[in-house]
Amino acid sequence: MCQSLPPPTEDVPLTVIGVVRSAHTEPENTPIQAALNRAGRGTIEIAGPYREGLAGLDGFGYAWLLTWLHRPGDRKDTGDRKEHGAREGRAGRGGLPPLRQVPFLLRRQQRAMGIFATRGPRRVNPIGLSLIQLLEVTPEAVLFAGVDVIDGTPVIDLKPYVTRFDRPPGDPPYGWFDEVTLDEGSTPAGLTRPEPPA
Amino acid sequence: MCQSLPPPTEDVPLTVIGVVRSAHTEPENTPIQAALNRAGRGTIEIAGPYREGLAGLDGFGYAWLLTWLHRPGDRKDTGDRKEHGAREGRAGRGGLPPLRQVPFLLRRQQRAMGIFATRGPRRVNPIGLSLIQLLEVTPEAVLFAGVDVIDGTPVIDLKPYVTRFDRPPGDPPYGWFDEVTLDEGSTPAGLTRPEPPA
């Protein structure tokens, strides 16, 4: 192990299996995390060829919703200050996002972090990971609580939440998140407003 | 919301950002979940263009490792009994996996589940989600504990584990996992052996 072989760099294909229906249409006004919008409800519409894969999901309380957050134009450096590492676009791909970005939660402080230390949507692979509460599983759709994506977001996978697999022991350190306030309903737009006077 | 528009079905591209180095080479003899192999150690080698994205990750105790589990031939129906829904391959893609499969943990019972109710690797999009414990973050690599992938597995994302986002309240129901034994170090091969006599 730990040989210094070059890692693979080729692209691999993804298939969209469904779409999220939510009340949100603008990312700037959409809660930044499902856990901060537990009251928000949405629906995952699964495309016909994949519906049989839902069998058995109704026995679970929570699931991981994996989404594809890329929108045209997202991969350009959209200009948050203190960002570094914007890359030249590859032909037809729109280029890479900056590798250091100011997370929504650090907008007021304008502190940049490496993208693998953030949960932000502008990533090398813009895959969203949302912990959703399952309300109802029908033969063609999943009704859920905990919405942090806009209407029309493509779905690429659903996995059941299993406590034994997904809950680390104890209360592990969580880096810079320890220094920010995680308010219910936080949105990118809300996090740019000045702090109210004390 | 909840309009019945057809979901998008086009493919989207993924970029490999690095590779996992682990002591395992055969999926059948690799622990099925990181949480069941906490003592196992591995390394994520991040490719040069993406290393700057690691900045700040060292402050976290755990992270989500997203991997691409596709290997040539995986998308064929490899013949577990009671599987249904194997699809015709699309040109150049190798086809879809069965939408109902017998999970490793239900091999002895030969019970099939929809793939979105399993954590198995043969998925429409074979994305692995592993909760890893961060041991050390260097400028070009991540040393971690909790290994459930083979050596050479392509990495597509890393996200920090944040308790507030990733831990549901209480002890939610976890479907058919409630009926199986989750033994430390369980492997697919081990789960096909007959139960030892009582």
Coordinates of C-alpha atoms in Angstrom, one line a residue:
Chain A
M1 CA 0.0 0.0 0.0
C2 CA 0.9 3.7 -0.2
Q3 CA 2.8 3.3 -3.5
S4 CA 3.2 6.5 -5.2
L5 CA 1.5 5.5 -8.5
P6 CA -0.3 8.4 -10.2
P7 CA -4.0 8.4 -9.5
P8 CA -6.4 7.9 -12.3
T9 CA -7.6 11.1 -13.8
E10 CA -10.1 10.1 -16.5
D11 CA -13.7 11.1 -16.3
V12 CA -16.4 8.6 -15.4
P13 CA -20.1 8.9 -16.3
L14 CA -23.0 9.5 -13.9
T15 CA -26.7 8.8 -14.6
V16 CA -29.5 11.0 -13.3
I17 CA -32.1 8.8 -11.5
G18 CA -34.6 11.4 -10.6
V19 CA -35.3 15.0 -9.6
V20 CA -36.0 16.9 -6.4
R21 CA -39.2 19.0 -6.2
S22 CA -38.8 21.7 -3.6
A23 CA -40.3 25.1 -2.8
H24 CA -36.9 26.8 -3.3
T25 CA -35.8 28.2 -6.7
E26 CA -32.8 30.4 -5.8
P27 CA -29.7 28.9 -4.2
E28 CA -29.0 32.1 -2.4
N29 CA -32.3 31.8 -0.6
T30 CA -32.2 28.1 0.0
P31 CA -31.2 26.7 3.4
I32 CA -27.6 25.6 3.3
Q33 CA -28.1 22.3 5.0
A34 CA -31.0 19.8 5.4
A35 CA -30.4 19.7 9.1
L36 CA -31.0 23.5 9.3
N37 CA -34.3 23.2 7.6
R38 CA -36.0 20.1 9.1
A39 CA -39.4 21.7 8.7
G40 CA -39.0 22.1 5.0
R41 CA -40.6 19.3 2.9
G42 CA -39.8 18.1 -0.6
T43 CA -40.3 15.2 -3.0
I44 CA -37.9 13.1 -4.9
E45 CA -39.4 11.9 -8.2
I46 CA -37.7 8.8 -9.4
A47 CA -37.5 8.2 -13.1
G48 CA -39.4 5.1 -14.4
P49 CA -36.5 2.8 -15.0
Y50 CA -35.2 3.1 -11.4
R51 CA -38.3 2.9 -9.3
E52 CA -38.0 -0.8 -8.5
G53 CA -34.8 0.2 -6.5
L54 CA -37.0 1.9 -3.8
A55 CA -38.2 -1.5 -2.5
G56 CA -37.5 -1.7 1.2
L57 CA -36.6 2.0 1.7
D58 CA -39.8 2.6 3.6
G59 CA -38.5 0.8 6.7
F60 CA -35.8 3.5 7.3
G61 CA -36.2 6.8 9.2
Y62 CA -33.5 8.7 7.3
A63 CA -31.6 8.5 4.1
W64 CA -28.7 10.1 2.3
L65 CA -29.7 12.0 -0.7
L66 CA -26.9 12.4 -3.3
T67 CA -27.5 15.2 -5.8
W68 CA -25.7 16.8 -8.7
L69 CA -25.4 20.5 -7.9
H70 CA -23.8 21.7 -11.1
R71 CA -25.5 24.5 -12.9
P72 CA -24.2 26.1 -16.1
G73 CA -21.8 28.8 -15.1
D74 CA -21.2 27.5 -11.6
R75 CA -17.7 26.4 -12.3
K76 CA -16.5 29.9 -13.1
D77 CA -14.8 31.8 -10.3
T78 CA -17.8 33.9 -9.3
G79 CA -15.8 36.3 -7.3
D80 CA -16.0 35.7 -3.6
R81 CA -13.0 37.6 -2.2
K82 CA -10.0 35.8 -0.9
E83 CA -10.6 32.8 -3.2
H84 CA -7.5 31.2 -4.7
G85 CA -6.8 28.5 -7.1
A86 CA -9.3 29.1 -9.9
R87 CA -8.3 26.9 -12.8
E88 CA -8.3 27.1 -16.5
G89 CA -11.4 25.4 -17.9
R90 CA -11.0 22.2 -19.7
A91 CA -12.6 22.1 -23.1
G92 CA -16.3 21.7 -22.7
R93 CA -16.3 21.4 -19.0
G94 CA -16.4 25.0 -17.8
G95 CA -13.2 24.6 -15.7
L96 CA -12.7 23.8 -12.0
P97 CA -14.0 25.8 -9.1
P98 CA -11.5 27.5 -6.8
L99 CA -9.9 25.0 -4.5
R100 CA -10.1 27.5 -1.6
Q101 CA -13.4 29.2 -1.1
V102 CA -15.1 31.3 1.5
P103 CA -17.9 29.0 2.9
F104 CA -21.3 30.5 3.3
L105 CA -20.9 30.3 7.1
L106 CA -17.7 32.3 7.0
R107 CA -18.9 35.0 4.6
R108 CA -19.0 37.6 7.4
Q109 CA -15.4 36.8 8.4
Q110 CA -14.4 36.3 4.7
R111 CA -12.2 33.4 5.7
A112 CA -11.3 30.9 2.9
M113 CA -11.0 27.1 3.4
G114 CA -10.0 24.2 1.2
I115 CA -13.1 22.9 -0.5
F116 CA -12.6 19.4 1.0
A117 CA -12.9 21.1 4.4
T118 CA -16.3 22.6 3.4
R119 CA -19.7 21.4 2.6
G120 CA -20.3 24.0 0.0
P121 CA -21.8 23.2 -3.5
R122 CA -19.0 24.4 -5.7
R123 CA -16.8 21.4 -5.7
V124 CA -14.5 19.5 -8.2
N125 CA -17.5 17.1 -8.4
P126 CA -20.5 19.1 -7.3
I127 CA -22.2 16.2 -5.4
G128 CA -24.6 17.2 -2.7
L129 CA -24.9 15.0 0.4
S130 CA -28.1 15.7 2.3
L131 CA -29.4 13.8 5.4
I132 CA -33.2 13.6 4.7
Q133 CA -36.0 12.4 7.0
L134 CA -38.2 9.9 5.1
L135 CA -41.9 10.7 5.5
E136 CA -43.4 8.4 2.8
V137 CA -42.0 6.2 0.1
T138 CA -44.5 5.6 -2.8
P139 CA -43.8 3.4 -5.8
E140 CA -42.5 6.4 -7.8
A141 CA -41.5 9.0 -5.3
V142 CA -40.0 9.8 -1.8
L143 CA -41.6 12.5 0.4
F144 CA -39.0 13.9 2.8
A145 CA -38.3 16.6 5.4
G146 CA -35.0 18.5 5.4
V147 CA -34.6 20.5 2.2
D148 CA -31.4 22.2 1.1
V149 CA -31.6 22.0 -2.7
I150 CA -33.6 23.9 -5.3
D151 CA -36.5 22.6 -7.3
G152 CA -35.3 20.5 -10.2
T153 CA -32.0 19.4 -8.7
P154 CA -30.9 16.1 -10.3
V155 CA -30.7 13.0 -8.0
I156 CA -27.9 10.5 -8.5
D157 CA -28.3 8.2 -5.5
L158 CA -30.2 7.4 -2.4
K159 CA -28.8 5.3 0.4
P160 CA -30.4 4.3 3.7
Y161 CA -29.0 5.9 6.9
V162 CA -27.7 3.2 9.2
T163 CA -26.7 4.4 12.6
R164 CA -24.0 1.7 13.0
F165 CA -22.3 2.8 9.8
D166 CA -22.9 6.6 9.8
R167 CA -22.5 7.7 13.4
P168 CA -19.0 8.1 14.7
P169 CA -18.3 7.4 18.3
G170 CA -18.4 10.3 20.7
D171 CA -18.4 13.9 19.6
P172 CA -15.6 14.3 17.1
P173 CA -14.0 17.7 16.5
Y174 CA -15.5 19.6 13.5
G175 CA -12.8 22.1 12.6
W176 CA -13.9 25.6 11.7
F177 CA -17.6 24.8 12.2
D178 CA -16.8 25.0 15.9
E179 CA -16.3 28.8 15.4
V180 CA -19.6 29.6 13.7
T181 CA -23.2 29.8 14.6
L182 CA -25.5 27.2 12.9
D183 CA -28.9 28.9 12.9
E184 CA -32.0 27.1 11.8
G185 CA -33.0 28.2 8.3
S186 CA -29.6 29.8 7.4
T187 CA -29.3 30.7 3.8
P188 CA -26.4 32.1 1.8
A189 CA -28.2 35.4 1.4
G190 CA -28.9 35.6 5.1
L191 CA -25.3 34.9 5.9
T192 CA -24.1 38.0 4.0
R193 CA -26.2 40.5 5.9
P194 CA -24.4 42.3 8.6
E195 CA -24.8 41.0 12.1
P196 CA -27.6 42.7 14.0
P197 CA -26.3 45.1 16.7
A198 CA -25.9 43.4 20.0
Chain B
M1 CA -43.6 21.9 -6.4
C2 CA -44.4 18.3 -7.1
Q3 CA -45.1 19.0 -10.8
S4 CA -44.9 15.8 -12.9
L5 CA -42.2 17.1 -15.3
P6 CA -40.0 14.3 -16.6
P7 CA -36.7 14.2 -14.7
P8 CA -33.5 14.9 -16.6
T9 CA -31.8 11.7 -17.8
E10 CA -28.6 12.9 -19.4
D11 CA -25.2 11.8 -18.1
V12 CA -23.0 14.2 -16.2
P13 CA -19.2 13.9 -15.9
L14 CA -17.2 13.1 -12.8
T15 CA -13.5 13.9 -12.2
V16 CA -11.3 11.6 -10.2
I17 CA -9.4 13.6 -7.6
G18 CA -7.2 10.9 -6.1
V19 CA -6.9 7.3 -5.2
V20 CA -7.2 5.1 -2.0
R21 CA -4.3 3.0 -1.0
S22 CA -5.4 0.1 1.2
A23 CA -4.2 -3.3 2.1
H24 CA -7.2 -4.9 0.4
T25 CA -7.2 -6.1 -3.2
E26 CA -10.2 -8.4 -3.5
P27 CA -13.7 -6.9 -2.9
E28 CA -15.0 -10.3 -1.6
N29 CA -12.4 -10.1 1.2
T30 CA -12.7 -6.4 2.0
P31 CA -14.8 -5.3 5.0
I32 CA -18.2 -4.2 3.8
Q33 CA -18.3 -0.9 5.8
A34 CA -15.7 1.4 7.2
A35 CA -17.5 1.3 10.6
L36 CA -17.0 -2.5 10.7
N37 CA -13.2 -2.1 10.1
R38 CA -12.2 0.8 12.3
A39 CA -8.8 -0.7 13.0
G40 CA -7.9 -0.9 9.2
R41 CA -5.8 2.0 8.0
G42 CA -5.5 3.5 4.5
T43 CA -4.2 6.5 2.7
I44 CA -5.9 8.8 0.2
E45 CA -3.4 10.2 -2.3
I46 CA -4.8 13.4 -3.7
A47 CA -3.7 14.3 -7.3
G48 CA -1.6 17.4 -7.6
P49 CA -4.2 19.8 -9.1
Y50 CA -6.5 19.3 -6.1
R51 CA -4.2 19.2 -3.1
E52 CA -4.9 22.8 -2.2
G53 CA -8.5 21.8 -1.4
L54 CA -7.3 19.9 1.7
A55 CA -6.6 23.2 3.6
G56 CA -8.5 23.1 6.9
L57 CA -9.5 19.4 6.9
D58 CA -7.0 18.6 9.6
G59 CA -9.3 20.2 12.2
F60 CA -11.9 17.5 11.7
G61 CA -12.2 14.1 13.4
Y62 CA -14.1 12.3 10.7
A63 CA -14.9 12.9 7.0
W64 CA -17.1 11.4 4.3
L65 CA -15.0 9.7 1.6
L66 CA -16.8 9.5 -1.7
T67 CA -15.4 6.9 -4.1
W68 CA -16.2 5.5 -7.5
L69 CA -16.7 1.8 -7.2
H70 CA -17.2 0.8 -10.8
R71 CA -14.9 -1.8 -12.1
P72 CA -15.1 -3.3 -15.6
G73 CA -17.7 -6.0 -15.6
D74 CA -19.4 -4.9 -12.4
R75 CA -22.5 -3.7 -14.2
K76 CA -23.4 -7.1 -15.5
D77 CA -25.8 -9.3 -13.6
T78 CA -23.3 -11.4 -11.8
G79 CA -25.9 -13.9 -10.8
D80 CA -26.9 -13.6 -7.2
R81 CA -30.1 -15.6 -7.0
K82 CA -33.4 -13.7 -6.5
E83 CA -32.1 -10.7 -8.3
H84 CA -34.5 -8.9 -10.6
G85 CA -34.4 -6.0 -12.9
A86 CA -31.2 -6.5 -14.8
R87 CA -31.3 -4.1 -17.7
E88 CA -30.0 -4.1 -21.2
G89 CA -26.7 -2.4 -21.4
R90 CA -26.5 1.0 -23.0
A91 CA -23.8 1.3 -25.7
G92 CA -20.4 1.6 -24.1
R93 CA -21.8 1.7 -20.6
G94 CA -22.0 -2.0 -19.6
G95 CA -25.7 -1.7 -18.7
L96 CA -27.4 -1.1 -15.4
P97 CA -27.0 -3.3 -12.3
P98 CA -30.1 -5.2 -11.1
L99 CA -32.5 -2.8 -9.2
R100 CA -33.1 -5.5 -6.6
Q101 CA -30.2 -7.3 -5.2
V102 CA -29.3 -9.6 -2.3
P103 CA -27.2 -7.4 0.0
F104 CA -24.1 -9.0 1.4
L105 CA -25.7 -9.0 4.9
L106 CA -28.7 -11.0 3.6
R107 CA -26.7 -13.6 1.6
R108 CA -27.5 -16.3 4.0
Q109 CA -31.2 -15.6 3.8
Q110 CA -31.1 -14.8 0.1
R111 CA -33.4 -11.9 0.5
A112 CA -33.4 -9.2 -2.2
M113 CA -33.9 -5.5 -1.6
G114 CA -34.2 -2.4 -3.8
I115 CA -30.7 -1.0 -4.3
F116 CA -31.8 2.4 -2.8
A117 CA -32.5 0.5 0.4
T118 CA -29.0 -1.1 0.5
R119 CA -25.5 0.2 0.9
G120 CA -24.1 -2.2 -1.6
P121 CA -21.5 -1.2 -4.3
R122 CA -23.4 -2.3 -7.4
R123 CA -25.6 0.8 -7.9
V124 CA -26.9 2.9 -10.9
N125 CA -24.1 5.3 -9.9
P126 CA -21.6 3.2 -8.0
I127 CA -20.6 5.9 -5.5
G128 CA -19.2 4.7 -2.2
L129 CA -19.9 6.7 0.9
S130 CA -17.5 5.8 3.7
L131 CA -17.2 7.5 7.1
I132 CA -13.5 7.6 7.8
Q133 CA -11.6 8.7 10.9
L134 CA -8.9 11.3 10.0
L135 CA -5.5 10.4 11.4
E136 CA -3.3 12.8 9.6
V137 CA -3.7 15.3 6.8
T138 CA -0.5 16.1 4.9
P139 CA -0.2 18.5 2.0
E140 CA -0.8 15.7 -0.5
A141 CA -2.5 12.9 1.3
V142 CA -5.0 11.8 4.0
L143 CA -4.2 9.0 6.4
F144 CA -7.3 7.5 7.8
A145 CA -8.8 4.6 9.8
G146 CA -11.9 2.7 8.7
V147 CA -11.3 1.0 5.3
D148 CA -14.0 -0.6 3.2
V149 CA -12.5 -0.2 -0.3
I150 CA -9.8 -1.9 -2.3
D151 CA -6.4 -0.5 -3.2
G152 CA -6.6 1.8 -6.2
T153 CA -10.2 2.9 -5.7
P154 CA -10.8 6.3 -7.3
V155 CA -11.8 9.2 -5.0
I156 CA -14.3 11.7 -6.2
D157 CA -14.9 13.9 -3.1
L158 CA -14.1 14.4 0.5
K159 CA -16.4 16.3 2.9
P160 CA -15.9 17.0 6.6
Y161 CA -18.2 15.2 9.0
V162 CA -20.2 17.8 10.9
T163 CA -22.3 16.4 13.8
R164 CA -25.0 19.0 13.5
F165 CA -25.6 18.2 9.8
D166 CA -24.9 14.4 9.8
R167 CA -26.4 13.0 13.0
P168 CA -30.2 12.6 13.0
P169 CA -32.0 13.1 16.3
G170 CA -32.7 10.0 18.4
D171 CA -32.3 6.5 17.1
P172 CA -34.1 6.3 13.8
P173 CA -35.4 3.0 12.4
Y174 CA -33.0 1.3 10.0
G175 CA -35.2 -1.1 8.0
W176 CA -33.9 -4.6 7.3
F177 CA -30.5 -3.9 9.0
D178 CA -32.5 -4.4 12.2
E179 CA -32.7 -8.1 11.4
V180 CA -29.0 -8.8 10.7
T181 CA -25.9 -9.1 12.8
L182 CA -23.3 -6.4 12.1
D183 CA -20.0 -8.2 13.0
E184 CA -16.7 -6.3 13.1
G185 CA -14.7 -7.1 10.0
S186 CA -17.6 -8.6 8.0
T187 CA -16.6 -9.3 4.4
P188 CA -18.8 -10.5 1.5
A189 CA -16.9 -13.8 1.4
G190 CA -17.4 -14.3 5.1
L191 CA -21.1 -13.6 4.8
T192 CA -21.5 -16.5 2.4
R193 CA -20.2 -19.2 4.7
P194 CA -22.7 -21.2 6.5
E195 CA -23.6 -20.2 10.1
P196 CA -21.4 -22.1 12.6
P197 CA -23.4 -24.7 14.5
A198 CA -25.0 -23.4 17.7

